[in-house]
Amino acid sequence: MWKIIMLYIVTMGVAIVDKVSYEGYKLFSIVPKTQLELELLEELRRLGNAEYNFWQVPSVLDREVIFMVPPRNLDEFHDLMFRFNMHFEVRINNIQKLIDDTIPRNKSQSFDFKHYHTLEEIYDNLEELAKKYPHRVQVVVGGRTYEGREIKGVKIISSEEKSGIFIEGGIHAREWISPTTVMYILHQLLTSEDSDVRYVADNHNWFIFPVFNPDGYVFSHVKDRLWRKTRKPSSGTCIGSDLNRNWDYHWNTTGTSNNPCDDDYPGSKPFSEIEIKSISEYMKSNLHHFNCYISFHGFSQRLMFPYGHTDERINSYDELYRVGSTALEALKRRYNTQYMIGSIGEFHQLSGLSVDYVADVFDKLIVYMYELRDKGEYGFLLPPEQIIPTGEEALDSLIAIFKALSSGYIKNKRETVIIMWKLILLCTVGLVAAEMATFENYKVFKIAVTTQPQVDQLNMLADVSDGFSFWAAPAVNKQVDLMVAPHKLPEFYEMMAKIRAPHAVLIENVQALIDQTTPPSGLTKFDFKNYHTLDTIYKNLDDLAQQYPDKVQTVVGGKTYEGRQIKGVKVSFKANNPGIFIEGGIHAREWISPATVMYILHQLLTSTNPEVRALAESHDWYIFPSFNPDGYVYTHTTNRLWRKTRKPYGTLCYGSDPNRNWGYKWNVGGASNFPCSETYAGSAPFSDVETKSMSEYINSISDKFYAYLAFHSYSQLLMFPYGHTKTRLENYDNMYAIGLNSITALAKRYGTKYKTGNIAETIYVASGNSLDWVKGTYDKPVTYIYELRDKGRYGFLLPSNQIVPTGEETMDSLVAMFKEAKCNFGAVCNSVFKCNERNSIGCKCLCFTEREIRSNGIIMWRTIVLCAVIGLIAAEKATFHNYKVFRITPATNTHVELLRQLTEVPDGLTFWKEPTTVNTYVDVMVAPHKLSEFHDLMAQIKAPHQIYVENVQTLVDQTTNRSTSKSFDFESYHTLWEIYKNLDDLAEQYPGKVEVVVGGRTYEGRQIKGVKVSFKANNPGIFIEGGIHAMEWISPATVMYILHQLLTSTNPEVRALAESHDWYIFPLFNPDGYVYTHTTNRLWGKTRKPYSSLCYGSDPNRNWGYKWNVGGASNFPCSENYAGNAPFSDVETKSMSEYINSISDKFYAYLAFHGYSQSLIFPYGYTKTHLENYDNMYAIGLNSITALAKRYGTKYKTGNIAETLGHLASGNSIDWVKGTYGKPVTYAYNLRDKGRYGFLLPSNQIVPTGEETMDSLVAMFKEAKARGYPKK
């Protein structure tokens, strides 16, 4: 409608005699919230520049649009805004006043940065600089203009061998901040004494052109301050084209206008403008002299990179994003100016751009486009007092980029890109201050990594000490644990959105865990209730040597940079024992390592367990609890999360990773050359005295041990060499079998699951480690590294109450390890193990199926520990505003498996219909704060999906709208008390037929109330269960409808069915949950019994005591299908099972009602194995759903539970009834619908659902009777 209310008005490219005035022009800002608003703004833009001149064009919803309106159109504009109820803000009240403020009145004679300058003044300054610095600065002419001007710049050559940087400014005439900033950068490169600026300036060659569009720039000074284009006539009264749409790369494919009068007219053809054609030729002539291209524009505060013509990502997207992020972090430090980063096409799709052309045609990797200050307050009319701040922060950001470039880390697209984060100038230093570092509000995130590009992106952070620290390093199909400082959280979330990696908070506040694990001050007595200082550990070693003088000998294996001893013990029970070497604490922060090593030492000396005694006394033991004493002390005094040694490497960086510094395959992979990195390999093999001295000690006893064990944390892994390669050891099979046997034994005590394999296969490449050195140098046959508890819930901050359990299970594994090692190295069992075959020394060789091996794997989503507080114990009613339900169609088994794992993660995701099989739809509700993450995940796994419910709260509101009738009806859903009152009323109304019964009770003390309906004695019985899942309101509503029909219907078939049976009808098996859906959380499903401090309720349809928890249920208390901690652990199921048992001889049929999915299913849920009477049940079911469909065409399907649903569902009520009592007719209805409304079926569907269900019951029991049920 609104398109026809405007008149086309001639646009503004006319020849102008007098200077254009913008008196009374206003600048408006609108953020379009609807598609209609967006279309209106796009239509306004199409009217032309004279009417509505857009400074920021409409692109997508919720992105600000800024445009200028002339005084003559203000009334029309306000009328439009009123008519379409659009919110707007005035950004600039009078454009001309702002223009006047930016034009200097009393200009300085010299060139300065207090004012904007004319082209002539800029060019004169370039000449002055060339005269002042004759050996450095050379004025060059890169091209010419339509009006005959030169496109003048400067070339600064430090050395022909050095890499070059090309800077473009002023391609859009009105963006005066662009050439001014370019000139500021030029001056700083020549005059600054700042060491970083000097380093960048002197180590690069520079090609700097402040004004690419001289004709337009002059015109903006003398005629029209807001002119943008060139000055070449295009057609008729229209002049100029947009120089940044005229380049010959995807020219005129998007983001341009073919109206020659428009600001974004791309010209008649590529390079139609002499400015672009000539400057591109100059650039081509210097193609091999620069590898970086920077373009400056104004405004919007963005740093962007190619491409503009598409939102598809350039091959180097990840590197450009990461380097750009570094730049923006540097830019922000000075004035806290916030920029956004991304590819151009992610913001606006624009074609024919200079940066796109340079990136693709010239094959340059480092290509950026700045949109400088501000975000629209002044727009193109930035006040001159902002020139210097803009220049300063822009230069700060360039330093970060150019430092990376100058170090040679980025060459071209075809070479490996080594990430720029290594060169962030302010790495975390050695925390030399005496004050203890705090990690208050630091968070640890668990990130699911599935692709190599994601690994590469995350590896970019591996060497950044400034706010990021990896607790578990990136690898494909591994979980990454990353600690993020509070000030880095926005950057982290932005990065996660970019790489589309699912992530969750694992530790909410690191300092809280540190406080819990820090031992009490003054603790000197050694025990295993606390972690201990180095002094306490060393004293205990000395005490043990005194206590066991014939068995324990204190030894000093090496020394540290700070002069400490690396102290251990030798334990020997008799001469000539083979030896085992145990290493602990090589990484300082892994406190569980020395604690476990000390526990093992104590057990070897004191345990009375025969197997431990046999192991202890058959070996000599060389035990060193702390290979890194300096670092360990530092974790107690200064920084709890310090990892490395403490030797200075440069002025800022301390320590190497002592498990990357050993001299076997040193630094060939999985280590860093950056001294501030946590995986810094050192300057050379054995550059740290700790590794050098300990290697010498180990060499001195290398003939005395055959096994070497290193203890680390965390991840629950048992690994063996090599770390530098995935190539397998000669004795790989033996090592794997020993490892598998060891972790099997480890799991028996507490169920702790480990996995085993070689280092590089199991985690990632990690060269220069101690284990590889021992294996590669001395070829020791048994060499393992333990990554102890846990899997990330506490990470390096494992509570001290886990020291003993960790030690116990580890000791169990050592007993098994060396028992199995003795077997496998007895020279009889070869690499091809045969089950149940014993060798000559009586050892049994082990066999494992692939399933058993796989069962040790890590399922990534299941270990996300941070559950949502599903209990919702607050009294305030939960809202589901803007929650959406998506229907996903998993196309692969991988999709199905991933979605199944997500069912265990209740943080913002609720599955309405769980994943079952390929091409079977899944319905999941997603909270608003999880939408971005959900969309990223779907994009990553490429699973087809669509929105099924746009706003869940809207449906909630519809289902809770109550009828005004005071009587019980079927126009609304009713509360528990209304249902119970109606049961009582029916009993009073039909005293000879209806009897209220109480079948059970609830955790919160409510009755589970039902009725028995009997028309004559000795009728066979039918039991009806409703409302076992609280949120399925259609279930009790339908059960109540059936009850009313049985009592009141005049239909002869209904009457015959009703009066030929006794009926035991319970509309609500889960009263507590049902009340909770009315008072607090409409979508609650479970009971309300607390199962932990955070998690409430079990799934009462997984808690029954027949084949309980054998499949299709969860052991996670916060899960929607938590089976409870035992069969009948909930009083609801226990009490109702007792009532059912008491009348089990009185009914032959059991019907359970659920919602939704439109299926009629029968046992079993725990298996797909068919019932003895499967054929009868299927035939009855088919007959029933056929009858159901006749009234409204509602389509159901039938079959046994496990087959029909596509997944197991053990512990359900009808399985229990069937399995316990053998009842011949047992069905569960999943009522309407198939997902359009899901659990929120509108109340106007109660009666239709009841009617068709009643039809099906008539058919069901008619067909059952025909098949001989109930049997006489």
GROMACS .gro file of C-alpha atoms in nm, residues 116 154 260:
model
    3
  116TYR     CA    1   4.029   1.857   0.825
  154VAL     CA    2   5.402   0.833  -0.096
  260PRO     CA    3   2.317   0.651  -1.223
   0.00000   0.00000   0.00000
